[in-house]
């Protein structure tokens, strides 16, 4: 159930990624996955599902209710998305660098915020489209790896 949920959230982001609430839910789920893999004490399956789902709901609510402060929300979401993308990619390659993981996550957050600001032009919000595409693709990939363990390390 857990990997299928990740795949469905990833597909939803790829399809509806320009909606801020959907992107917020996906970023929350991706941050939850990063926390599950970085904190060694979380081994219970339902605790993992609860953490990922809880952060996805918080991200959805954060993205949905914050229409008045959209610019601030988008900057925060892009920073979390950049950090979660870096941590997700590092986890895909089984890289465990300890403090280096967190340093790279901060660098990823800064690069995501800068990239989002650079690619934000007019009606076609390419910064949001690029972040949504990366987050959705990473969620689908993570779900497929959990669902089909033979993909691990490929």
Short mmCIF file of C-alpha atoms in Angstrom, two decimals:
data_model
loop_
_atom_site.label_atom_id
_atom_site.label_comp_id
_atom_site.label_asym_id
_atom_site.label_seq_id
_atom_site.Cartn_x
_atom_site.Cartn_y
_atom_site.Cartn_z
CA UNK A 1 0.00 0.00 0.00
CA UNK A 2 2.78 2.42 0.94
CA UNK A 3 4.68 2.30 -2.39
CA UNK A 4 1.45 2.49 -4.39
CA UNK A 5 0.49 5.60 -2.43
CA UNK A 6 3.87 7.18 -3.27
CA UNK A 7 3.42 6.36 -6.95
CA UNK A 8 -0.09 7.83 -6.97
CA UNK A 9 1.08 11.03 -5.23
CA UNK A 10 3.96 11.28 -7.72
CA UNK A 11 1.61 10.90 -10.68
CA UNK A 12 -0.78 13.47 -9.18
CA UNK A 13 2.09 15.93 -8.90
CA UNK A 14 3.17 15.27 -12.47
CA UNK A 15 -0.40 15.92 -13.66
CA UNK A 16 -1.54 18.68 -11.27
CA UNK A 17 1.82 20.06 -10.11
CA UNK A 18 1.01 23.68 -10.78
CA UNK A 19 -1.59 23.59 -8.01
CA UNK A 20 0.18 24.74 -4.89
CA UNK A 21 -1.71 22.42 -2.51
CA UNK A 22 -0.80 19.33 -4.55
CA UNK A 23 2.84 20.36 -4.74
CA UNK A 24 2.80 21.03 -0.98
CA UNK A 25 1.47 17.54 -0.30
CA UNK A 26 4.13 15.97 -2.50
CA UNK A 27 6.94 17.96 -0.91
CA UNK A 28 5.63 16.96 2.53
CA UNK A 29 5.61 13.31 1.51
CA UNK A 30 9.13 13.57 0.09
CA UNK A 31 10.42 15.28 3.26
CA UNK A 32 8.73 12.52 5.29
CA UNK A 33 10.55 9.88 3.25
CA UNK A 34 13.85 11.65 3.81
CA UNK A 35 13.23 11.77 7.56
CA UNK A 36 12.26 8.08 7.64
CA UNK A 37 15.55 7.16 5.99
CA UNK A 38 17.73 9.54 8.01
CA UNK A 39 16.36 8.75 11.49
CA UNK A 40 17.35 5.19 12.35
CA UNK A 41 14.80 4.72 15.16
CA UNK A 42 11.77 4.75 12.85
CA UNK A 43 11.41 1.12 11.84
CA UNK A 44 7.71 0.48 12.46
CA UNK A 45 5.82 0.38 9.15
CA UNK A 46 2.76 2.24 10.41
CA UNK A 47 4.90 4.92 12.03
CA UNK A 48 6.63 5.45 8.68
CA UNK A 49 3.31 5.63 6.83
CA UNK A 50 1.92 7.99 9.48
CA UNK A 51 4.93 10.29 9.29
CA UNK A 52 4.89 10.48 5.49
CA UNK A 53 1.10 10.88 5.31
CA UNK A 54 1.10 13.43 8.14
CA UNK A 55 3.73 15.60 6.49
CA UNK A 56 1.90 15.26 3.17
CA UNK A 57 -1.30 16.54 4.83
CA UNK A 58 0.58 19.40 6.50
CA UNK A 59 2.11 20.32 3.12
CA UNK A 60 -1.31 20.16 1.46
CA UNK A 61 -2.86 22.43 4.10
CA UNK A 62 0.16 24.76 4.03
CA UNK A 63 -0.09 25.07 0.26
CA UNK A 64 -3.87 25.34 0.19
CA UNK A 65 -4.53 27.86 2.95
CA UNK A 66 -1.69 30.22 2.24
CA UNK A 67 -3.08 31.97 -0.80
CA UNK A 68 -2.53 35.38 0.80
CA UNK A 69 1.20 34.86 1.21
CA UNK A 70 1.83 32.88 -1.95
CA UNK A 71 5.32 34.20 -2.58
CA UNK A 72 6.55 33.20 0.87
CA UNK A 73 4.88 29.78 0.64
CA UNK A 74 6.43 29.12 -2.76
CA UNK A 75 9.90 30.06 -1.53
CA UNK A 76 9.54 27.79 1.53
CA UNK A 77 8.14 24.93 -0.58
CA UNK A 78 10.91 25.29 -3.14
CA UNK A 79 13.55 25.21 -0.38
CA UNK A 80 12.02 22.07 1.15
CA UNK A 81 11.64 20.55 -2.31
CA UNK A 82 15.29 21.20 -3.14
CA UNK A 83 16.47 19.66 0.12
CA UNK A 84 14.13 16.67 -0.25
CA UNK A 85 15.20 16.11 -3.87
CA UNK A 86 18.87 16.05 -2.86
CA UNK A 87 18.21 13.70 0.06
CA UNK A 88 16.06 11.47 -2.15
CA UNK A 89 18.70 11.22 -4.86
CA UNK A 90 21.39 10.50 -2.27
CA UNK A 91 19.22 7.75 -0.83
CA UNK A 92 18.60 6.29 -4.30
CA UNK A 93 22.36 5.84 -4.66
CA UNK A 94 22.69 4.51 -1.07
CA UNK A 95 24.97 7.41 -0.11
CA UNK A 96 25.16 7.94 3.63
CA UNK A 97 27.48 10.79 4.44
CA UNK A 98 26.12 11.82 7.84
CA UNK A 99 26.60 15.58 8.19
CA UNK A 100 27.48 15.82 4.49
CA UNK A 101 23.88 14.78 3.71
CA UNK A 102 22.57 17.80 5.58
CA UNK A 103 25.11 20.15 3.99
CA UNK A 104 24.10 18.91 0.53
CA UNK A 105 20.42 19.30 1.51
CA UNK A 106 21.02 22.96 2.41
CA UNK A 107 22.87 23.47 -0.89
CA UNK A 108 19.94 21.81 -2.70
CA UNK A 109 17.50 24.12 -0.93
CA UNK A 110 19.47 27.22 -1.92
CA UNK A 111 19.81 26.04 -5.53
CA UNK A 112 16.07 25.28 -5.70
CA UNK A 113 15.08 28.72 -4.40
CA UNK A 114 17.51 30.42 -6.79
CA UNK A 115 16.36 28.27 -9.73
CA UNK A 116 12.74 28.93 -8.88
CA UNK A 117 13.31 32.68 -8.87
CA UNK A 118 15.25 32.57 -12.16
CA UNK A 119 12.66 30.48 -14.01
CA UNK A 120 9.60 32.36 -12.76
CA UNK A 121 8.26 34.37 -15.71
CA UNK A 122 4.72 35.48 -16.52
CA UNK A 123 1.89 33.02 -16.93
CA UNK A 124 4.09 29.98 -17.57
CA UNK A 125 5.61 29.44 -14.17
CA UNK A 126 8.54 27.26 -15.27
CA UNK A 127 10.10 27.24 -11.81
CA UNK A 128 7.01 25.61 -10.33
CA UNK A 129 6.68 23.23 -13.29
CA UNK A 130 10.31 22.10 -12.99
CA UNK A 131 10.07 21.57 -9.21
CA UNK A 132 6.77 19.71 -9.54
CA UNK A 133 8.24 17.49 -12.26
CA UNK A 134 11.31 16.64 -10.17
CA UNK A 135 9.31 15.97 -7.01
CA UNK A 136 6.73 13.85 -8.87
CA UNK A 137 9.35 11.84 -10.72
CA UNK A 138 11.30 11.19 -7.53
CA UNK A 139 8.16 10.05 -5.69
CA UNK A 140 7.25 7.66 -8.51
CA UNK A 141 10.81 6.31 -8.57
CA UNK A 142 10.90 5.84 -4.78
CA UNK A 143 7.53 4.09 -4.84
CA UNK A 144 8.62 1.76 -7.63
CA UNK A 145 11.83 0.87 -5.80
CA UNK A 146 9.89 0.01 -2.65
CA UNK A 147 7.29 -1.92 -4.64
CA UNK A 148 9.85 -3.77 -6.81
CA UNK A 149 13.03 -4.32 -4.77
CA UNK A 150 14.78 -5.73 -7.85
CA UNK A 151 15.09 -2.10 -9.05
CA UNK A 152 17.27 -1.22 -6.06
CA UNK A 153 20.74 -0.23 -7.20
CA UNK A 154 19.87 -0.21 -10.91
#
